Coordinates of C-alpha atoms in Angstrom, one line a residue:
Chain A
M1 CA -6.8 183.0 -89.8
N2 CA -7.1 185.5 -87.1
N3 CA -3.6 186.7 -86.4
A4 CA -4.3 188.8 -83.1
S5 CA -5.9 185.4 -81.1
P6 CA -3.4 184.0 -78.7
N7 CA -4.4 180.8 -79.5
D8 CA -3.7 181.1 -83.1
P9 CA -0.9 178.2 -83.7
R10 CA 1.4 180.7 -85.3
H11 CA 1.3 182.8 -82.4
L12 CA 1.7 179.9 -79.9
W13 CA 4.4 178.3 -82.0
Q14 CA 6.4 181.5 -82.2
A15 CA 5.7 182.7 -78.8
Q16 CA 7.0 179.3 -77.0
E17 CA 10.0 178.9 -74.8
T18 CA 13.3 177.4 -76.5
E19 CA 16.5 176.2 -75.7
K20 CA 19.0 179.1 -76.1
M21 CA 22.3 178.1 -77.4
T22 CA 24.9 180.7 -78.1
I23 CA 28.5 178.9 -79.5
Q24 CA 31.1 181.5 -80.0
P25 CA 32.8 180.5 -83.6
Q26 CA 36.1 180.3 -81.7
Q27 CA 35.0 177.4 -79.6
I28 CA 33.4 175.6 -82.3
P29 CA 36.4 173.7 -83.7
E30 CA 37.0 172.5 -80.1
K31 CA 33.5 171.6 -79.4
I32 CA 33.5 169.7 -83.1
Q33 CA 36.7 167.8 -81.6
R34 CA 34.9 166.7 -78.4
L35 CA 31.6 165.4 -80.3
H36 CA 34.2 163.3 -82.8
K37 CA 36.0 162.0 -79.7
R38 CA 32.8 161.0 -78.3
G39 CA 32.1 158.8 -81.3
R40 CA 35.4 157.2 -81.1
V41 CA 35.2 156.5 -77.6
T42 CA 31.6 154.4 -78.3
N43 CA 33.4 152.6 -80.7
A44 CA 36.4 152.1 -78.9
F45 CA 34.4 150.8 -76.0
L46 CA 32.4 148.3 -78.5
A47 CA 35.9 147.2 -79.9
A48 CA 36.8 146.2 -76.5
V49 CA 33.8 144.4 -75.6
F50 CA 33.7 142.3 -78.7
G51 CA 37.3 141.7 -78.4
L52 CA 37.2 140.2 -74.8
I53 CA 33.9 137.9 -76.0
G54 CA 36.0 136.7 -79.1
I55 CA 39.1 135.9 -76.8
Y56 CA 36.8 134.0 -74.1
Y57 CA 35.3 131.8 -76.9
A58 CA 38.1 130.8 -78.6
F59 CA 39.6 129.9 -75.3
Q60 CA 36.3 127.8 -74.9
V61 CA 37.1 126.2 -78.4
G62 CA 40.0 124.3 -76.8
E63 CA 38.1 123.1 -73.6
A64 CA 35.1 121.9 -75.4
P65 CA 33.8 118.4 -74.7
D66 CA 32.8 117.7 -78.2
L67 CA 33.4 118.8 -81.6
L68 CA 29.8 120.2 -82.2
R69 CA 30.1 122.4 -78.9
A70 CA 33.9 123.6 -80.1
I71 CA 32.1 124.3 -83.7
G72 CA 29.7 126.8 -81.7
C73 CA 32.4 128.2 -79.6
A74 CA 34.3 129.2 -82.9
L75 CA 31.6 130.6 -84.5
I76 CA 30.5 133.2 -81.3
S77 CA 34.6 133.9 -81.6
L78 CA 34.8 134.6 -85.3
G79 CA 31.5 136.5 -85.3
N80 CA 33.1 138.8 -82.1
F81 CA 36.4 139.1 -83.8
Y82 CA 34.8 140.6 -86.9
W83 CA 32.5 143.0 -85.3
T84 CA 36.1 143.8 -83.3
Y85 CA 37.2 144.9 -86.7
L86 CA 34.5 146.5 -87.7
A87 CA 34.6 148.8 -84.5
V88 CA 38.3 149.1 -85.0
T89 CA 37.5 150.6 -88.7
A90 CA 34.7 153.0 -87.7
I91 CA 37.2 154.5 -84.9
R92 CA 39.6 155.0 -88.0
S93 CA 36.9 156.5 -90.2
S94 CA 34.1 157.8 -88.2
R95 CA 32.2 160.7 -89.9
L96 CA 30.6 163.8 -87.9
P97 CA 27.3 163.9 -88.1
V98 CA 28.0 167.4 -89.3
L99 CA 26.5 168.2 -92.7
A100 CA 28.9 168.7 -95.7
P101 CA 29.7 172.9 -96.1
D102 CA 28.0 172.7 -99.6
E103 CA 24.6 170.8 -98.4
P104 CA 22.5 174.1 -98.1
L105 CA 23.0 174.6 -101.7
R106 CA 20.4 171.6 -102.4
T107 CA 16.8 172.2 -101.5
S108 CA 14.8 170.5 -99.0
V109 CA 13.3 168.0 -101.4
Q110 CA 16.9 167.3 -103.0
F111 CA 18.3 166.6 -99.6
Y112 CA 15.6 164.4 -98.4
R113 CA 15.4 162.3 -101.5
Q114 CA 19.1 162.0 -101.2
I115 CA 19.0 160.7 -97.6
L116 CA 16.0 158.5 -98.3
E117 CA 18.0 156.8 -101.1
E118 CA 21.0 156.6 -98.9
T119 CA 18.7 154.7 -96.4
F120 CA 17.0 152.7 -98.8
Q121 CA 20.8 151.3 -99.7
G122 CA 21.7 150.7 -96.1
V123 CA 18.6 149.0 -95.4
R124 CA 18.5 146.8 -98.6
G125 CA 22.1 145.8 -98.3
G126 CA 20.7 144.6 -94.5
N127 CA 23.7 146.1 -93.2
R128 CA 25.6 143.3 -94.9
R129 CA 28.8 144.1 -93.0
A130 CA 27.4 143.6 -89.5
M131 CA 25.0 141.0 -90.9
R132 CA 28.1 138.6 -91.5
G133 CA 29.1 138.8 -87.9
A134 CA 25.7 138.5 -86.7
V135 CA 25.1 135.1 -88.7
A136 CA 28.2 133.3 -87.4
I137 CA 27.2 134.4 -83.7
V138 CA 23.5 133.4 -83.8
I139 CA 24.2 129.9 -85.4
G140 CA 27.4 129.5 -82.7
V141 CA 24.6 130.3 -79.7
A142 CA 22.0 128.2 -81.2
I143 CA 24.3 125.3 -81.2
L144 CA 25.6 126.1 -77.6
I145 CA 21.7 126.0 -76.5
I146 CA 20.8 122.4 -78.1
Q147 CA 24.5 120.8 -76.7
P148 CA 24.4 121.3 -73.1
K149 CA 27.9 121.0 -71.5
E150 CA 26.2 117.9 -69.0
S151 CA 23.4 116.2 -69.9
V152 CA 20.4 117.5 -68.2
Q153 CA 17.9 115.0 -66.6
N154 CA 14.4 115.0 -68.4
A155 CA 12.0 116.6 -66.9
T156 CA 8.4 114.6 -66.9
A157 CA 7.0 117.5 -69.4
E158 CA 10.1 117.2 -71.6
V159 CA 9.4 113.3 -72.1
A160 CA 6.0 113.9 -72.4
L161 CA 6.5 116.5 -75.1
K162 CA 9.1 114.1 -77.1
A163 CA 6.8 111.3 -77.2
F164 CA 3.9 113.7 -78.6
V165 CA 5.9 114.8 -81.0
Q166 CA 7.3 111.2 -81.8
N167 CA 3.8 109.8 -82.2
L168 CA 3.1 112.8 -84.7
G169 CA 5.5 110.7 -86.9
V170 CA 8.0 113.7 -86.9
P171 CA 11.4 112.2 -87.6
L172 CA 14.1 112.2 -84.4
W173 CA 16.9 114.4 -86.1
L174 CA 14.0 117.0 -86.6
I175 CA 13.3 116.7 -82.9
A176 CA 16.7 117.3 -81.9
W177 CA 17.4 120.1 -84.1
L178 CA 14.2 121.9 -83.5
P179 CA 15.3 124.5 -81.0
F180 CA 18.1 125.4 -83.2
L181 CA 15.7 125.8 -86.4
V182 CA 13.2 127.7 -84.3
I183 CA 15.9 130.0 -83.0
V184 CA 17.5 130.7 -86.5
A185 CA 14.1 131.0 -88.5
S186 CA 12.5 133.4 -85.7
W187 CA 15.5 135.8 -86.2
A188 CA 15.5 135.8 -90.1
A189 CA 11.7 136.2 -90.1
L190 CA 12.1 139.1 -87.9
R191 CA 14.8 140.9 -89.7
C192 CA 13.0 140.4 -93.1
Y193 CA 9.7 141.7 -91.8
G194 CA 11.6 144.6 -90.6
R195 CA 13.2 145.1 -94.0
I196 CA 10.2 144.3 -95.9
V197 CA 8.4 147.2 -94.1
S198 CA 11.5 149.9 -94.5
T199 CA 11.7 149.3 -98.0
K200 CA 8.6 149.7 -98.5
W201 CA 8.2 152.7 -96.8
I202 CA 11.1 154.1 -98.3
T203 CA 10.3 153.5 -101.8
H204 CA 6.7 154.7 -101.2
E205 CA 8.3 158.1 -99.8
I206 CA 10.6 158.6 -102.5
E207 CA 7.9 158.3 -105.3
R208 CA 5.7 160.9 -103.3
V209 CA 8.9 163.5 -103.2
D210 CA 9.3 162.9 -106.7
Q211 CA 5.7 163.9 -107.3
M212 CA 5.7 166.8 -104.9
S213 CA 9.0 168.4 -106.9
Chain B
M1 CA 42.5 183.7 -95.8
S2 CA 42.2 185.3 -92.4
S3 CA 39.6 187.7 -93.8
E4 CA 37.4 185.0 -95.7
K5 CA 37.9 183.1 -92.1
R6 CA 36.6 186.4 -90.5
T7 CA 33.6 187.0 -92.6
A8 CA 32.3 183.2 -92.2
D9 CA 32.4 183.8 -88.6
D10 CA 30.7 187.3 -88.6
L11 CA 28.1 185.5 -90.8
Y12 CA 27.5 182.6 -88.3
Q13 CA 27.3 185.2 -85.6
E14 CA 24.6 187.3 -87.2
A15 CA 22.8 184.3 -88.6
S16 CA 22.7 182.7 -85.2
A17 CA 21.6 186.2 -83.4
A18 CA 19.2 186.8 -85.6
Y19 CA 17.6 183.1 -86.1
R20 CA 18.2 181.6 -82.6
G21 CA 14.7 181.3 -81.9
A22 CA 13.7 179.7 -85.1
I23 CA 16.9 177.3 -84.9
G24 CA 15.5 176.2 -81.2
R25 CA 11.9 175.7 -82.5
V26 CA 13.2 173.5 -85.3
A27 CA 14.9 171.6 -82.8
R28 CA 11.8 171.4 -80.9
A29 CA 9.9 170.1 -83.7
F30 CA 12.2 167.2 -84.5
E31 CA 13.3 166.0 -81.4
M32 CA 11.0 165.4 -78.4
D33 CA 13.9 163.8 -76.0
T34 CA 15.5 166.8 -74.2
D35 CA 19.3 165.5 -74.0
K36 CA 19.3 164.5 -77.8
R37 CA 17.5 167.7 -78.6
R38 CA 20.5 169.5 -77.2
D39 CA 22.8 167.6 -79.3
L40 CA 20.7 168.4 -82.3
L41 CA 20.6 172.2 -81.6
Q42 CA 24.5 171.6 -81.2
E43 CA 24.7 170.0 -84.3
I44 CA 22.8 172.6 -86.4
H45 CA 25.2 175.3 -85.0
F46 CA 28.1 173.2 -86.3
A47 CA 26.7 173.0 -89.7
L48 CA 25.8 176.5 -89.8
W49 CA 29.4 177.5 -89.0
R50 CA 30.7 175.0 -91.6
S51 CA 28.4 176.1 -94.4
F52 CA 29.3 179.8 -94.6
E53 CA 32.6 178.8 -95.8
T54 CA 30.7 178.3 -99.2
F55 CA 28.2 181.0 -98.7
E56 CA 28.3 183.2 -102.0
G57 CA 25.0 184.9 -101.5
R58 CA 23.2 182.9 -104.1
C59 CA 20.0 182.6 -101.9
S60 CA 19.2 184.8 -98.6
L61 CA 20.3 184.6 -95.3
L62 CA 16.9 183.2 -94.2
T63 CA 16.8 180.4 -96.9
W64 CA 20.3 179.7 -96.3
V65 CA 19.8 179.2 -92.5
Y66 CA 16.5 177.1 -92.9
R67 CA 18.1 174.9 -95.3
V68 CA 20.8 174.2 -93.1
A69 CA 18.5 173.5 -89.9
H70 CA 16.0 171.6 -91.6
H71 CA 18.6 169.3 -93.5
T72 CA 20.4 168.5 -90.4
A73 CA 17.0 167.8 -88.5
T74 CA 15.9 165.7 -91.4
A75 CA 19.0 163.5 -91.3
H76 CA 18.7 163.2 -87.5
V77 CA 15.3 161.8 -87.5
I78 CA 16.3 159.4 -90.4
R79 CA 19.4 158.1 -88.3
E80 CA 18.0 158.1 -84.8
H81 CA 14.0 157.3 -86.1
R82 CA 14.7 155.0 -88.5
A83 CA 12.8 151.7 -87.0
K84 CA 9.9 154.1 -86.3
L85 CA 9.6 155.9 -89.8
H86 CA 6.8 154.1 -90.8
T87 CA 4.8 155.4 -88.3
L88 CA 5.1 159.0 -89.6
V89 CA 2.2 160.4 -91.6
T90 CA 1.7 162.9 -94.4
L91 CA -0.2 166.1 -94.1
E92 CA -3.0 164.6 -96.3
D93 CA -3.1 161.8 -93.8
I94 CA -3.7 163.9 -90.5
E95 CA -6.2 166.1 -92.7
N96 CA -8.5 162.8 -93.3
T97 CA -8.4 161.8 -89.7
S98 CA -10.5 163.3 -86.9
D99 CA -9.2 164.9 -84.2
R100 CA -11.2 163.6 -80.9
T101 CA -10.0 165.9 -78.7
D102 CA -12.1 167.7 -76.4
H103 CA -11.4 171.5 -77.4
R104 CA -13.2 172.9 -74.7
R105 CA -10.3 171.5 -72.5
D106 CA -7.7 173.2 -74.6
S107 CA -8.3 176.7 -73.5
E108 CA -5.4 176.9 -72.0
Q109 CA -2.2 177.8 -74.4
R110 CA 0.1 175.6 -72.8
I111 CA -2.2 172.4 -73.6
A112 CA -2.8 173.9 -77.2
L113 CA 0.9 174.3 -77.8
E114 CA 1.5 170.7 -76.6
R115 CA -1.4 169.3 -79.1
L116 CA 0.2 171.5 -81.9
M117 CA 4.0 169.9 -81.4
G118 CA 2.4 166.6 -80.8
L119 CA 0.6 167.1 -84.2
I120 CA 4.1 168.1 -85.8
H121 CA 5.9 165.0 -84.2
R122 CA 3.8 163.0 -86.0
L123 CA 4.4 164.3 -89.6
R124 CA 7.0 162.8 -92.2
P125 CA 10.4 165.2 -92.4
I126 CA 9.1 167.1 -95.4
D127 CA 5.8 167.8 -94.3
R128 CA 7.1 169.1 -91.2
Q129 CA 9.2 171.3 -92.8
L130 CA 6.5 173.1 -94.6
M131 CA 4.3 172.8 -91.5
L132 CA 7.4 174.8 -89.6
L133 CA 7.8 177.3 -92.3
Y134 CA 4.1 178.2 -92.5
L135 CA 4.0 178.5 -88.8
E136 CA 6.9 180.7 -89.0
E137 CA 5.1 182.9 -91.1
L138 CA 7.3 182.5 -94.0
D139 CA 5.5 183.5 -97.3
G140 CA 4.6 181.1 -100.3
A141 CA 7.9 182.1 -102.4
S142 CA 10.3 181.8 -99.5
I143 CA 8.9 178.3 -98.6
A144 CA 9.5 177.4 -102.3
E145 CA 12.6 178.5 -102.5
I146 CA 13.8 176.4 -99.5
T147 CA 11.9 173.2 -99.9
G148 CA 12.5 173.5 -103.7
L149 CA 8.5 172.6 -103.9
S150 CA 6.9 174.5 -106.9
A151 CA 5.2 177.4 -106.0
G152 CA 1.6 175.8 -106.9
H153 CA 2.3 172.7 -104.6
V154 CA 3.5 175.3 -101.7
R155 CA 0.0 177.0 -102.3
T156 CA -1.8 173.6 -102.2
Q157 CA 0.0 172.3 -99.1
I158 CA -0.5 175.8 -97.1
H159 CA -4.0 175.4 -97.9
K160 CA -4.1 171.7 -96.4
I161 CA -2.3 173.2 -93.2
K162 CA -4.4 176.1 -92.9
T163 CA -7.7 173.6 -92.9
I164 CA -6.0 171.2 -90.7
L165 CA -5.0 173.9 -87.8
A166 CA -8.0 175.7 -88.2
R167 CA -10.5 172.5 -87.4
R168 CA -7.9 171.6 -84.8
F169 CA -7.2 175.0 -83.0
H170 CA -10.1 177.2 -84.1
K171 CA -12.9 175.0 -83.3
G172 CA -12.5 175.2 -79.3
E173 CA -12.9 179.1 -79.7
D174 CA -15.8 178.8 -81.7
H175 CA -17.4 177.0 -78.7
E176 CA -16.6 178.9 -76.2

C-alpha cells in the first residue's frame, strides 16, 4: 500500500477533522452527576405520564356503561400502574452507561462476547417485566375498540361485509371478536418476528466470535 | 489516597492529550448522529477517567485507551442500534460484494472519506474495531493485544481489509 498517496485510506482516516473534547478531571464527577440526572429525569417523566394515564382509566372503570368496557379500562389502568412502578424502580437504580473501571482488563473479543450474551438474555426474556404491562394494555385497548360507548349506525359497506362473512359460514361470535383477535395476533406476530431475527443474529455472532478467538 | 487520585488524573490527562484524535475517530466510526456522537465521546472520556483507578500498567497505555474506547463504543452500538444489528455485515461479506461506485468521481478526498465512513458503519462491532485499528496504523501485535484475537487471525483479517480497501480506494487512482 502506498502511504504517500493522499487518497490512501489510512492517510484519509487519520487526517480527518474530529470533535475536539477536552474534559478536566475535576469536572468529570460533576458531569457524570449531570448525566445521571438526565437518566433520572427521563424515568421520572415516564413515571408521571404512565401514572396519569393509569389514574384516568381507573376513573373510567366506575363510569363504564357495561362490564366488558369496565374490564378494558381496568386492564389499561393496571398496565399503566405497573409501568409506573417499573419507571419509579428505574429512577432508584438507574445505572450509568459508563464502563466499570476494570472492563479494560478484558480484550475486545471477551467484552463483545459478554455484551452479546447479555443482549441475548434480554431479547430471549422478551423484556418480560415490560411485557407484563404491555399485554394488559393491548388487551384493554382491543376491548375498548370493539366495544364503542354508543352504538354506531352500520354503514352500507359494514353491513355488506358482515353479510359476506356470514355467507361464508363463519360463526357470529367470531365476527364480533375478529377486530380484537386481529389486533392481538398482529402485535404478537410482530413481536415474535423481531425476537426470532434478533436471537438468530446474536447466536450466530456469538458462534463467530468463538471461532475468531 | 490523594496521591493515588492525582496519579489517576494525571494518567487521564496524559492519555486524553495523546489519543484525543484517535478517540474522536472511534466515536465517528461508531455513531453517525452528531448529538449522539457527542454523548458517546463524553462517555468514552468518563470511562477512561474511571478506568485509571484500576490501571496497573499490565498493558501499554495505548492498549488500555483503545480497549476503553472500543468497549464503550461497542456497548453504545448494541444499546442504541439493537433493532438494526442484523443489518451489519462482516469483513467477509464486504469482501464478497462488489462496489458499484464510479471511482472516477471519487477523486476528491472528502468523498473518499465519506465512502470509507459508509463502509465502516456497515461493519459489525468486532470487524469495525479491526478496520479502525488497521487504519490507525497499529501493528499486528498491538491489534492482537487489544482485541484478544490470535496473531494468525489478525494477519488473515488484515489481509482481507487490505484487499477490500485496495479494491475500493486504489482502483480509482489506477483509472486516472
